[in-house]
Coordinates of C-alpha atoms in Angstrom, one line a residue:
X1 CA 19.1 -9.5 -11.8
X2 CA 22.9 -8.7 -10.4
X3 CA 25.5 -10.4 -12.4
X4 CA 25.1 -14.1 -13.3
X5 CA 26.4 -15.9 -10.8
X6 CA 26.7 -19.6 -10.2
X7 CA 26.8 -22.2 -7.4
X8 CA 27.5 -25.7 -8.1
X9 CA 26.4 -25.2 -11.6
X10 CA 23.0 -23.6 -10.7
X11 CA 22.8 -19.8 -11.1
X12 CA 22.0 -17.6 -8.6
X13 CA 19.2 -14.9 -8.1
X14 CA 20.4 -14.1 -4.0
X15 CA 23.0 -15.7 -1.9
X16 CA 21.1 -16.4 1.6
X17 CA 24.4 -17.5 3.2
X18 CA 25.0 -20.5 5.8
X19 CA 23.2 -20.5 9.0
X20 CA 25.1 -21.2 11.8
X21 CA 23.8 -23.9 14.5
X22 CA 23.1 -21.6 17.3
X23 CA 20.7 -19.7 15.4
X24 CA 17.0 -20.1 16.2
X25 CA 17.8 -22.9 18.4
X26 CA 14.5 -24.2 20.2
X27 CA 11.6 -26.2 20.6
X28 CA 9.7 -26.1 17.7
X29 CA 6.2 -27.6 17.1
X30 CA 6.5 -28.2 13.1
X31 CA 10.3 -28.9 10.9
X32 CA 9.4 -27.9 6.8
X33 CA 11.8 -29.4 4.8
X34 CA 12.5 -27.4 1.8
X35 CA 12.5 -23.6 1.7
X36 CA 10.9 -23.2 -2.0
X37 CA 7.4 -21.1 -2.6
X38 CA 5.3 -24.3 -1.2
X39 CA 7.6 -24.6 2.2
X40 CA 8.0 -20.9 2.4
X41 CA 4.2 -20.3 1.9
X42 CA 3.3 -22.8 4.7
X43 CA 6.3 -21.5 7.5
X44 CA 4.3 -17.9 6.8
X45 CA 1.0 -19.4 7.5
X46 CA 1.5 -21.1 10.3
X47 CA 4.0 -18.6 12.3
X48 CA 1.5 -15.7 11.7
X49 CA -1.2 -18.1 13.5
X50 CA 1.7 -18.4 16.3
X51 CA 3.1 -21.8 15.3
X52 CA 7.4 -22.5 16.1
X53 CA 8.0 -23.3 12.9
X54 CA 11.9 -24.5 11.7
X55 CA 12.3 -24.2 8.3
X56 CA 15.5 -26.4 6.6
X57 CA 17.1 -25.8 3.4
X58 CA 19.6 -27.7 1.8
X59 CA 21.0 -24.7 -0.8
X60 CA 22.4 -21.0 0.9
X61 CA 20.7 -19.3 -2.1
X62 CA 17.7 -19.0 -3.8
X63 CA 18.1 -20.5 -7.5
X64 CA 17.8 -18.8 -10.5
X65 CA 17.4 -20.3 -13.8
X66 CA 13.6 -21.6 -15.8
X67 CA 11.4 -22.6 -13.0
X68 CA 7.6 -21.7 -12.1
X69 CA 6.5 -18.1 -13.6
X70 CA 3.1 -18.1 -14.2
X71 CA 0.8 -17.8 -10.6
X72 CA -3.1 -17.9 -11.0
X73 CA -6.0 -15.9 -8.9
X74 CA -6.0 -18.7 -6.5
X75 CA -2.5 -18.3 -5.3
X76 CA -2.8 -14.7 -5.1
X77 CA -5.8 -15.3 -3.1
X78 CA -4.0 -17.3 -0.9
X79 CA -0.8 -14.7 -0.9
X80 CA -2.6 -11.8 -0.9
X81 CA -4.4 -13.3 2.8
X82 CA -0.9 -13.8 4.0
X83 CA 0.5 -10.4 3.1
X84 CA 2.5 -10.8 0.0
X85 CA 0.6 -10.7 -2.9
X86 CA 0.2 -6.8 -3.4
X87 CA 4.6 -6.7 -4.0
X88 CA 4.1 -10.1 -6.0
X89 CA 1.5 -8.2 -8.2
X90 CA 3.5 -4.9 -8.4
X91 CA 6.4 -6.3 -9.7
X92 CA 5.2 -9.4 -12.0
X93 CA 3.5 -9.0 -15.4
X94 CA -0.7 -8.9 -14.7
X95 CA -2.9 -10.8 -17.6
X96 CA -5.8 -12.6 -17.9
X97 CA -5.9 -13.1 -22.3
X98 CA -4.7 -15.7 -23.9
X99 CA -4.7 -16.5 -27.3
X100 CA -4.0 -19.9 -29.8
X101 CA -2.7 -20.1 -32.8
X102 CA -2.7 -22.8 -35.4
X103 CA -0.7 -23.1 -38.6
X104 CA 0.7 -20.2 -40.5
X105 CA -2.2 -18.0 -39.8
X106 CA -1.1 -14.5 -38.0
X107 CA -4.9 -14.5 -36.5
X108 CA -5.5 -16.9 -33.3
X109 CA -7.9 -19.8 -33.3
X110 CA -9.7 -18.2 -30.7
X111 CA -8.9 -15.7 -27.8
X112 CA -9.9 -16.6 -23.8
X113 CA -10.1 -14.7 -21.0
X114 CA -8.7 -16.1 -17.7
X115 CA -11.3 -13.8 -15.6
X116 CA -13.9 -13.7 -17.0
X117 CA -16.0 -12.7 -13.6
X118 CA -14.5 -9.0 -12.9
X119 CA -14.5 -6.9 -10.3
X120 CA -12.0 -9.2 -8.0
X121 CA -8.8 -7.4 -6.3
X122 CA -6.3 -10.3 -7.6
X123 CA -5.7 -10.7 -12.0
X124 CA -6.4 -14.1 -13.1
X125 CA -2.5 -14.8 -13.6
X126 CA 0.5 -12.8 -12.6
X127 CA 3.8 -13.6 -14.6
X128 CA 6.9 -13.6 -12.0
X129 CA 10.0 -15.6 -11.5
X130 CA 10.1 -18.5 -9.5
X131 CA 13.1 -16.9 -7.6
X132 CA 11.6 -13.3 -6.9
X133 CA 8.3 -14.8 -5.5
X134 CA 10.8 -16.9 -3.2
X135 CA 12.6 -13.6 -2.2
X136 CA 9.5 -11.9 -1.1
X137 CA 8.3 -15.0 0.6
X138 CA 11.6 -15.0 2.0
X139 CA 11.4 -11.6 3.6
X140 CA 8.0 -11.4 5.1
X141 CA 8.9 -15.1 6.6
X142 CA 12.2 -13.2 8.1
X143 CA 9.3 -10.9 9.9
X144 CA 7.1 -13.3 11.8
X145 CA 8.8 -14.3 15.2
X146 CA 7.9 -17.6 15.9
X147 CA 10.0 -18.9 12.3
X148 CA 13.4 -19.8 12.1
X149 CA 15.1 -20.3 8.2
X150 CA 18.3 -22.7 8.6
X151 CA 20.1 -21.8 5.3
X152 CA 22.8 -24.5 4.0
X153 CA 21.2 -27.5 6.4
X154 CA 20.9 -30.5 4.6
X155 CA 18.0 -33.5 6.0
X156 CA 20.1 -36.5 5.7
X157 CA 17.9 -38.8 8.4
X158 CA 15.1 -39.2 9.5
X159 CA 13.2 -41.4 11.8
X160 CA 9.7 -41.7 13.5
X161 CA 9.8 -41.7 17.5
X162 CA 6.8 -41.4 20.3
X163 CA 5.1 -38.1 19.7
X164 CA 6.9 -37.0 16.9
X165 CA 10.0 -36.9 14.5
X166 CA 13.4 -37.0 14.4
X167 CA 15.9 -35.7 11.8
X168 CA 19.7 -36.0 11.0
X169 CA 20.8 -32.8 9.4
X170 CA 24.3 -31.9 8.0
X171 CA 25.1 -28.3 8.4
X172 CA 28.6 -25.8 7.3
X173 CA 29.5 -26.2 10.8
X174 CA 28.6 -29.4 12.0
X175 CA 25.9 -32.3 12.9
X176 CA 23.1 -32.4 14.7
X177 CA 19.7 -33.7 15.6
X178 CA 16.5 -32.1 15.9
X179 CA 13.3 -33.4 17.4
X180 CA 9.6 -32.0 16.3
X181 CA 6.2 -33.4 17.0
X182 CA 5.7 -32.6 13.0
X183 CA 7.4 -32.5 9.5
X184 CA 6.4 -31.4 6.9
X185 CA 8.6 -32.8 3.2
X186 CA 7.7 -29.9 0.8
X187 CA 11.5 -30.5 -0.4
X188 CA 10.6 -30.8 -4.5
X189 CA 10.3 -34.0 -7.3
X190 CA 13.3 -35.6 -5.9
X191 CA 12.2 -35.3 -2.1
X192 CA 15.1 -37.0 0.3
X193 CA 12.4 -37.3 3.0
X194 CA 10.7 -39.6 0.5
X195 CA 13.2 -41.6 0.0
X196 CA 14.4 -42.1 3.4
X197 CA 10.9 -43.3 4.0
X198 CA 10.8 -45.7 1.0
X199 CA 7.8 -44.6 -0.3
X200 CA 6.5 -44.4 -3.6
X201 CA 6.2 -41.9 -6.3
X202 CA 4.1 -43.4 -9.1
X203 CA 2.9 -42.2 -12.6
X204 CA 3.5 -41.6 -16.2
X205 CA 6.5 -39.9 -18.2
X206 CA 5.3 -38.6 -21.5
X207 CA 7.6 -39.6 -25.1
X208 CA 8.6 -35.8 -25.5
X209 CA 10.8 -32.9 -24.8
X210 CA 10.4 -29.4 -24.7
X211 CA 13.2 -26.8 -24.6
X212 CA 12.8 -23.6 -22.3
X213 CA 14.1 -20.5 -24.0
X214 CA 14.2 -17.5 -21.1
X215 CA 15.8 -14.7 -23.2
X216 CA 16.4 -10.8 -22.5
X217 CA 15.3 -8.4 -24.8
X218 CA 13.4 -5.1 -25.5
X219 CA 10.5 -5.0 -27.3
X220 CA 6.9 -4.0 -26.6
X221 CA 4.6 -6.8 -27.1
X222 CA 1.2 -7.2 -25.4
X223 CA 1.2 -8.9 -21.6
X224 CA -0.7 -11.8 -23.0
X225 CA -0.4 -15.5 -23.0
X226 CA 0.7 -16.8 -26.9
X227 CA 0.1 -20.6 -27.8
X228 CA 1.0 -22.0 -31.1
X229 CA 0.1 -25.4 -33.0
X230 CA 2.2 -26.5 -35.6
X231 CA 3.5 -23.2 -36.5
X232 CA 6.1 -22.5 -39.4
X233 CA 8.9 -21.9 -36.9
X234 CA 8.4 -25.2 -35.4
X235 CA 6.7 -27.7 -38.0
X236 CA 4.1 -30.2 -36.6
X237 CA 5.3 -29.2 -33.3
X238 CA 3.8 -26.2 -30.6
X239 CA 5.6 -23.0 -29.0
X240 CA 4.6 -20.6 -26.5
X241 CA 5.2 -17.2 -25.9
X242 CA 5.3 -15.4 -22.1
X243 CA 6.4 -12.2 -21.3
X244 CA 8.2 -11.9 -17.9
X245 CA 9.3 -8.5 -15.5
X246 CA 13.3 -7.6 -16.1
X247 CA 12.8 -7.1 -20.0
X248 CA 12.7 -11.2 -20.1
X249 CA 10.2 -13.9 -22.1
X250 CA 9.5 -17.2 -21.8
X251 CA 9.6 -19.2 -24.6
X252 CA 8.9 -22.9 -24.8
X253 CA 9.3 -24.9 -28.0
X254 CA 8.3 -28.5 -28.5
X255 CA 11.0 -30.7 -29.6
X256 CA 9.8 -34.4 -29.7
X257 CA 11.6 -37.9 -28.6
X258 CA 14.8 -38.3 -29.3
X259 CA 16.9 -35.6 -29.5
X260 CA 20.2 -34.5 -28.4
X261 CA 19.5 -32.7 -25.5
X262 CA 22.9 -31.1 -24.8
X263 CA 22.8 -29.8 -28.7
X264 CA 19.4 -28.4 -28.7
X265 CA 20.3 -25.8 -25.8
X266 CA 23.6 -24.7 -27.8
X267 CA 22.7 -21.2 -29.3
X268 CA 23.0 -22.4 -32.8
X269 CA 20.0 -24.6 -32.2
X270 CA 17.8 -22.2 -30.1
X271 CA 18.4 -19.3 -31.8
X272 CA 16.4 -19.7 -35.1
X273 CA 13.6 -20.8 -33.4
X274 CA 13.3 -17.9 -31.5
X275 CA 14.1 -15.4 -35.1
X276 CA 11.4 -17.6 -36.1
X277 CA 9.0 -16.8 -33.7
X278 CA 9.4 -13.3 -33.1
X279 CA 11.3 -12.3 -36.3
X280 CA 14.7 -12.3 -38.7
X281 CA 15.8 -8.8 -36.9
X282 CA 15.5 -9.3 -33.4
X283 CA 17.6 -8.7 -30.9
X284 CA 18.4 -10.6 -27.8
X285 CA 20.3 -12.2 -25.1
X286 CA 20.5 -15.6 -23.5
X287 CA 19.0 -15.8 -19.7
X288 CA 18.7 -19.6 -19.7
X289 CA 18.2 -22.7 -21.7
X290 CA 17.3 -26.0 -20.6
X291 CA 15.5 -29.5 -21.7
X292 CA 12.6 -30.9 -19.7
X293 CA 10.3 -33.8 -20.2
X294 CA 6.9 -33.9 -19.2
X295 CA 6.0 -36.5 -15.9
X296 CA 2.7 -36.9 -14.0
X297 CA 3.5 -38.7 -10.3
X298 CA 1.7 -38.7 -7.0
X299 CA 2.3 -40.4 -3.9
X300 CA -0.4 -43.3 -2.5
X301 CA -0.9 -41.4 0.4
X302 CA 0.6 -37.8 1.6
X303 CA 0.2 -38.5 5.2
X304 CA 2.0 -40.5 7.2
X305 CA 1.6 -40.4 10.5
X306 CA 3.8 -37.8 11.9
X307 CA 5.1 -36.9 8.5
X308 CA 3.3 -34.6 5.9
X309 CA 3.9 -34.5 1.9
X310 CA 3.1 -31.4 0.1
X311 CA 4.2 -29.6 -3.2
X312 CA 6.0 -31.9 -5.4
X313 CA 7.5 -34.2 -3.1
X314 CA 3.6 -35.3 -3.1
X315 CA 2.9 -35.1 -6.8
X316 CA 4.1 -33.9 -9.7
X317 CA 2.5 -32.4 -13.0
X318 CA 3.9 -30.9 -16.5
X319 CA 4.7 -27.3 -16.6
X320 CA 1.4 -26.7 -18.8
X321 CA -1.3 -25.7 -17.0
X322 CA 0.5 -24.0 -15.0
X323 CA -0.6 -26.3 -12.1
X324 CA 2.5 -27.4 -10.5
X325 CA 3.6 -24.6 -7.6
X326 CA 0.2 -23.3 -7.6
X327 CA -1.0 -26.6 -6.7
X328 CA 1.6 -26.7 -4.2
X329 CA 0.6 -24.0 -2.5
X330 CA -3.3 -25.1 -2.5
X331 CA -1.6 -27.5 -0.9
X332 CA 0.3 -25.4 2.2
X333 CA -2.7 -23.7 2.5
X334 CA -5.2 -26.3 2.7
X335 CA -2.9 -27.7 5.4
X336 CA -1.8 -24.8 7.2
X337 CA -5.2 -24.6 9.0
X338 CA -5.7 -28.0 9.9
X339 CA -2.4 -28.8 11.5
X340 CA -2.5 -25.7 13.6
X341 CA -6.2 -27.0 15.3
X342 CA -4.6 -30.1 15.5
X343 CA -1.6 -28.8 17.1
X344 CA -3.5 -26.5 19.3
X345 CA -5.7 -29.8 20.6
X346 CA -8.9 -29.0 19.2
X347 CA -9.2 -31.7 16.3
X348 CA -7.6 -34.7 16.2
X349 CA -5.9 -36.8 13.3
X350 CA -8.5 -36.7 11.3
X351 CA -8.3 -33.5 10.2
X352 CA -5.3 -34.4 8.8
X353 CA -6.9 -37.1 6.9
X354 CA -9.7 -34.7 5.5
X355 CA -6.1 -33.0 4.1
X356 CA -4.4 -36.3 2.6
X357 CA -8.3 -36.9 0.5
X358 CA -8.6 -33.0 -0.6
X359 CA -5.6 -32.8 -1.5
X360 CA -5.3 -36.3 -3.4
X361 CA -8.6 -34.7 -5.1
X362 CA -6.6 -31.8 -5.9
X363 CA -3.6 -33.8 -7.1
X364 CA -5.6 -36.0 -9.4
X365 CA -7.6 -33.1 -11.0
X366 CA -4.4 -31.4 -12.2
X367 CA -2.9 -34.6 -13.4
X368 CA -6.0 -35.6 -14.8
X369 CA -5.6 -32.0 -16.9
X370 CA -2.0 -31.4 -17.2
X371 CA -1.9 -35.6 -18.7
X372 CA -5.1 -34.4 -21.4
X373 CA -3.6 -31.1 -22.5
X374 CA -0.2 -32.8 -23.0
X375 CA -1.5 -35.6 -25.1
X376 CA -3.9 -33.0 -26.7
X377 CA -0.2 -31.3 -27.5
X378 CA 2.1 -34.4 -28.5
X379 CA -1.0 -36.8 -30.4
X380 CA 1.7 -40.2 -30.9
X381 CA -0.7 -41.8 -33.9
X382 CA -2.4 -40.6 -36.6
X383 CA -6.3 -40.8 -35.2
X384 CA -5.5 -38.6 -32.4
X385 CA -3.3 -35.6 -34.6
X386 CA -6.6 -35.7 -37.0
X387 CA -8.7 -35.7 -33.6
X388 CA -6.9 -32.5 -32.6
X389 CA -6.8 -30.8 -35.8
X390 CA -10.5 -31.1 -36.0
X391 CA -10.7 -29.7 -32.5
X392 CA -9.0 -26.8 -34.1
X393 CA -11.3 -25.9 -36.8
X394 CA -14.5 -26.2 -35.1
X395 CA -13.2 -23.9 -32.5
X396 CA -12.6 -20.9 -34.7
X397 CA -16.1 -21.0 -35.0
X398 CA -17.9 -22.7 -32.2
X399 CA -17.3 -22.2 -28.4
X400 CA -18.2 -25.7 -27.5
X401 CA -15.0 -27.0 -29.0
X402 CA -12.6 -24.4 -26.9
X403 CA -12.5 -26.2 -23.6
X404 CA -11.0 -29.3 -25.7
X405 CA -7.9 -27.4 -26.2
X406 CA -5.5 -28.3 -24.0
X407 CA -3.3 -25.5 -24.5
X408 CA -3.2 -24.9 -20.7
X409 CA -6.4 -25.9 -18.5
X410 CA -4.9 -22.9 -16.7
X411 CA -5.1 -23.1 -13.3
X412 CA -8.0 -22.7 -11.2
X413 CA -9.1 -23.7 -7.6
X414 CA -9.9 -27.7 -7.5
X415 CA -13.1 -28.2 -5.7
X416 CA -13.7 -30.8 -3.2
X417 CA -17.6 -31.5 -3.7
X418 CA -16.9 -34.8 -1.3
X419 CA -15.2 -33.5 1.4
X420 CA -15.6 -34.6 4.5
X421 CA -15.7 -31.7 6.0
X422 CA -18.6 -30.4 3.5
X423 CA -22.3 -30.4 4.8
X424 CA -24.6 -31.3 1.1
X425 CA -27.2 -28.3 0.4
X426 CA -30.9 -29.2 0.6
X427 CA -32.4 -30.1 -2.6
X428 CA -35.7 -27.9 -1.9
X429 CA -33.6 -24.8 -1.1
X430 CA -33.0 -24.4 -5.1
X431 CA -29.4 -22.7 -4.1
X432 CA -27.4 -21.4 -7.2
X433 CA -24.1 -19.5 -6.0
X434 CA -20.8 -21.5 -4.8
X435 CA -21.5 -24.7 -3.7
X436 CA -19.9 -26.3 -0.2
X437 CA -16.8 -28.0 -1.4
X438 CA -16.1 -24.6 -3.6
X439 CA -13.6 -21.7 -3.1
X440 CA -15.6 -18.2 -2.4
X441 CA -15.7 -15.8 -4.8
X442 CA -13.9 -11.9 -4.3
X443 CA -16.4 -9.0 -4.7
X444 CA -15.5 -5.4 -3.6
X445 CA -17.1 -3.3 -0.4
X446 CA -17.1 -0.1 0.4
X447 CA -13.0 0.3 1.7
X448 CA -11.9 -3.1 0.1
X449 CA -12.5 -6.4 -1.1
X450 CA -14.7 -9.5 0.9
X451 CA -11.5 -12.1 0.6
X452 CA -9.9 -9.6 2.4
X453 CA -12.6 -9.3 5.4
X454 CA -12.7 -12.8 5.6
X455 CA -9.2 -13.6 6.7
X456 CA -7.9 -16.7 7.5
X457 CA -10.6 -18.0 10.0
X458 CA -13.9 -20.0 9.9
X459 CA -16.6 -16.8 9.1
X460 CA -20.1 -17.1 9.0
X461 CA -21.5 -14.8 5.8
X462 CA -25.3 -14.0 6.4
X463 CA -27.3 -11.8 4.4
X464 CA -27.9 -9.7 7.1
X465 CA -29.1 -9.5 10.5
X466 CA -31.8 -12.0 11.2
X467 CA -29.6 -14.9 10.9
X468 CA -27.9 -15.7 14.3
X469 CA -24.8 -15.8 15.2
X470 CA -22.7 -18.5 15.7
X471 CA -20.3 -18.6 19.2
X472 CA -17.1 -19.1 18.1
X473 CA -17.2 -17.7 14.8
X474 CA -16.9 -14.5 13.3
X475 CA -19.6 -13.4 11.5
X476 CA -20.3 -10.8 8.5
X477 CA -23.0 -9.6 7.8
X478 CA -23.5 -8.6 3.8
X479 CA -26.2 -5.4 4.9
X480 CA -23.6 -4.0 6.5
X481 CA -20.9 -4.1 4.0
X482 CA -21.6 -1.8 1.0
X483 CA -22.1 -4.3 -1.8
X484 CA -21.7 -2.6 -4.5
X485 CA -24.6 -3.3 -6.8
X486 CA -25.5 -6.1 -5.1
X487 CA -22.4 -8.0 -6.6
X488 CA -22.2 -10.2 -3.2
X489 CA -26.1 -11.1 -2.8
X490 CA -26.0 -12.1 -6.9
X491 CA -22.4 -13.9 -6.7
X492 CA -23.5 -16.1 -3.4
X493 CA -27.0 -16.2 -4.0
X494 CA -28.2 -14.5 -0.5
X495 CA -31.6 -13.9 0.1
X496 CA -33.0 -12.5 3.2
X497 CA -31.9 -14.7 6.1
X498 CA -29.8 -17.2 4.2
X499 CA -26.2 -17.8 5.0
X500 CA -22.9 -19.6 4.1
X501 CA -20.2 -21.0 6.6
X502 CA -16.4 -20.4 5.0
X503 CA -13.8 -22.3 6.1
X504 CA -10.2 -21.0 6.8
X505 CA -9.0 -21.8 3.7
X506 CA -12.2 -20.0 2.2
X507 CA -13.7 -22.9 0.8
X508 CA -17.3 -23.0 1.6
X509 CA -18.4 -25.1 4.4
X510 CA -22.0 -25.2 3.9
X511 CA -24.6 -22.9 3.5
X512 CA -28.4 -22.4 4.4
X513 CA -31.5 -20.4 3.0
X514 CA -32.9 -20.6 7.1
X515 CA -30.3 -21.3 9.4
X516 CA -30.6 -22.1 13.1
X517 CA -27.9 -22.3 15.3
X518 CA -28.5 -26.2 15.8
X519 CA -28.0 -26.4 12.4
X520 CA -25.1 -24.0 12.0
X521 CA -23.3 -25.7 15.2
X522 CA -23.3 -28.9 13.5
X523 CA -21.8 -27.9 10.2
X524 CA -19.4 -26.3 12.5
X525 CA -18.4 -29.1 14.1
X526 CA -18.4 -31.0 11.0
X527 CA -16.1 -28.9 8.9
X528 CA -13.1 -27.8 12.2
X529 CA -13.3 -31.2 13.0
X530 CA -14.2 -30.3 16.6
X531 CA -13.4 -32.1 19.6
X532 CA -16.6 -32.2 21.5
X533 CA -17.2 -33.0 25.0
X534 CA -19.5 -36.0 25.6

């Protein structure tokens, strides 16, 4: 990181500088408010399908500071089909163990493994900061023609016209309006586009606080994910340990109600808690401190009309479970897909209604587990800290009782077994495999990996040649692949002539053990949303 630097009291990883208002000056098809992971994530989907995409961001710089670090196999998935993945992967910390620890015992609880089905090109978790995974983002966004970043342009209006939006911005050099058919708020928590609409942002604030210790230091230590209950350097409370790229860790201590939140960042508070964790003799500098308390929000609806809600400005979850940006991109690229058909006239609307209900499903899954694991790890009466200590001691020893610690629910792809867009399997074809409604699994093939193959398209995955093909969708045929011991017939379940459909976002579709084309066209159709001729 260069020297600290500060901008209105934030610190800065990269000044972008202002963008003047000639730059990029056009018609453009979709405005993304907000230039953060989720907003950058979506501009890069959509340009590379050939969308004019105007991105507008209120800050000249890319924040530093104690934001989003830990990114799971989905959203390297999703990155790694957009082209920036492999740099995220290379440069952040790779690790897929964690372990809990309870008391003053120096051996953990129990020990989990975030990928526990191998051979798949992306780690179960990367460990990266917030503000590098923006850079990157940043300059493979910079690469794709049809997107244009205003830097330093502030949203300050916005209003709802015939065929699309208007917005007021507020730039270095000036006012001005701009006009798009779509906009899409991905601009955080506090989202100005939500409140210029006056819509609402309900949910729960949990009675604690936990303080953020990012510090810089040397010192080899595993690449693993560290969870404490009540250990002695925090009594009755729980810590966690991450290790970061640059020589940095993350270090999070509970700190309960109320507290003096400008003393507990002062050095003379944080720094025993951190000798306490990692020992009497260490050595180490301050990156960043800060205070947070946990909230769980989500708006009644993310779509309306000609406006679109993703990332937090939709919902908002507690930092454990990592299940905040990660969600958010879920998000960009659940939606990517959908608003370009619709765009491009061959769905209508209600494509973008099948998006406001997945990701409402996806939304209340990781509030449903980020709200669990936090009351697992704050219990506010004496039933539930007894509930959770048992918890505790019957999973040194028993398995069953792991999944009811909360230490994380770490994040994994949210299914959507009611989509709309999902055709049901047939009882009598006794499938096992990925269900429709479920994100595919990786496997490798001779010269790379089937995520990979599949792209960003709808694909049709057959066993081998006897099924048909489907016009207008690009099929793969596993015979032909290479798969390597069979890993792709086991993981899907493929027996001769059977077949899946994946969607663009590589959730499955539907699937067949005897597909027709009548019945393939029809799942087709159900899924894209299809406009058909009568």
């Amino acid at each position: 990181m260069p020297d600290r630097m500060t901008r209105d009291g934030i610190p800065v990883w990269r000044i972008i500088g202002t963008t003047p208002l000639n730059d990029g000056q056009g018609d453009f098809e979709i405005v993304i408010v907000g230039g953060g992971p989720v907003g950058l994530t979506l501009a890069l989907d959509l340009g590379q399908k050939g969308r004019r995409v105007l991105v507008l961001n209120k800050r000249d710089f890319v924040a530093a500071g104690s934001k989003a670090i830990c990114f799971s196999k989905r959203t390297l998935d999703i990155w790694n089909r957009l082209g920036v993945a492999q740099e995220m992967v290379a440069k952040g910390v790779a690790w897929n163990v964690g372990k809990v620890f309870w008391g003053d015992s120096a051996e953990p609880v129990f020990t989990f493994d975030m990928l526990p089905l191998k051979h798949q090109e992306m780690p179960g978790f990367i460990n990266l900061q917030q503000y590098r995974c923006e850079a990157i983002l940043i300059d493979a966004v910079s690469q794709v023609s049809g997107v244009t970043i205003r830097w330093g342009h502030e949203v300050t209006g916005l209003r709802q016209v015939d065929g699309g939006v208007s917005l007021d911005v507020v730039a270095p050099d000036g006012h001005y309006a701009v006009e798009a058919p779509w906009v899409v708020a991905c601009d955080g928590h506090n989202s100005p586009v939500r409140a210029m609409m006056g819509l609402d942002f309900d949910g729960r604030i949990f009675e604690d606080n936990f303080l953020i210790a990012d510090i810089r230091l040397k010192q080899e230590r595993p690449a693993e994910r560290w969870f404490w209950f009540d250990p002695p350097f925090n009594p009755g409370r729980s810590a966690l340990l991450h290790k970061q790229p640059d020589d940095v860790w993350r270090l999070d201590f509970q700190l309960g109600w109320n507290i003096d939140r400008e003393r507990c960042m002062r050095p003379d508070y944080v720094e025993p808690l951190v000798r306490g964790m990692l020992g009497d003799d260490i050595e180490f500098e301050q990156e960043w401190y800060s205070v947070y308390t946990f909230q769980c929000r989500r708006m009644a609806r993310f779509v309306h009309d000609r406006v679109i809600f993703a990332g937090d400005a939709a919902h908002l979850v507690s930092p454990f479970g990592a299940r905040g940006c990660n969600g958010g991109v879920a998000d960009a690229d659940n939606l990517a897909w959908k608003l370009d058909r619709v765009i491009a006239g061959e769905a209508g609307h209600e494509l973008l209604e099948a998006y406001n209900s997945e990701a409402i499903v996806t939304a209340d899954e990781n509030i449903l587990n980020s709200s669990r694991s936090t009351d697992f790890l704050t219990p506010k009466s004496t039933i539930s800290h007894a509930f959770r200590d048992a918890v505790l001691q019957l999973a040194k020893d028993h398995a069953w009782a792991r999944p009811f610690v909360n230490s994380g629910r770490l994040s994994t792809a949210v299914p959507y077994p009611d989509s709309p867009l999902s055709q049901s399997d047939q009882p009598e074809d006794g499938w096992h495999g990925i269900a429709p409604g479920h994100v595919v699994v990786d496997s490798p093939i001779d010269g790379g990996w089937l995520m990979q193959l599949m792209g960003g398209d709808f694909v049709l995955l057959a066993a081998d040649k006897s099924v048909p093909p489907l016009p207008g969708v690009r099929m793969i045929v596993v015979d032909e692949l290479g798969d390597q011991q069979g890993m792709i017939a086991s993981r899907y379940d493929l027996t001769a002539g059977s077949a899946y459909l994946v969607r663009p976002d590589q959730y499955v579709a539907a699937r067949w053990r005897h597909p027709t084309v009548e019945k393939m066209r029809s799942a087709y159709e159900r899924a894209a949303m299809l406009k058909v001729e009568s």
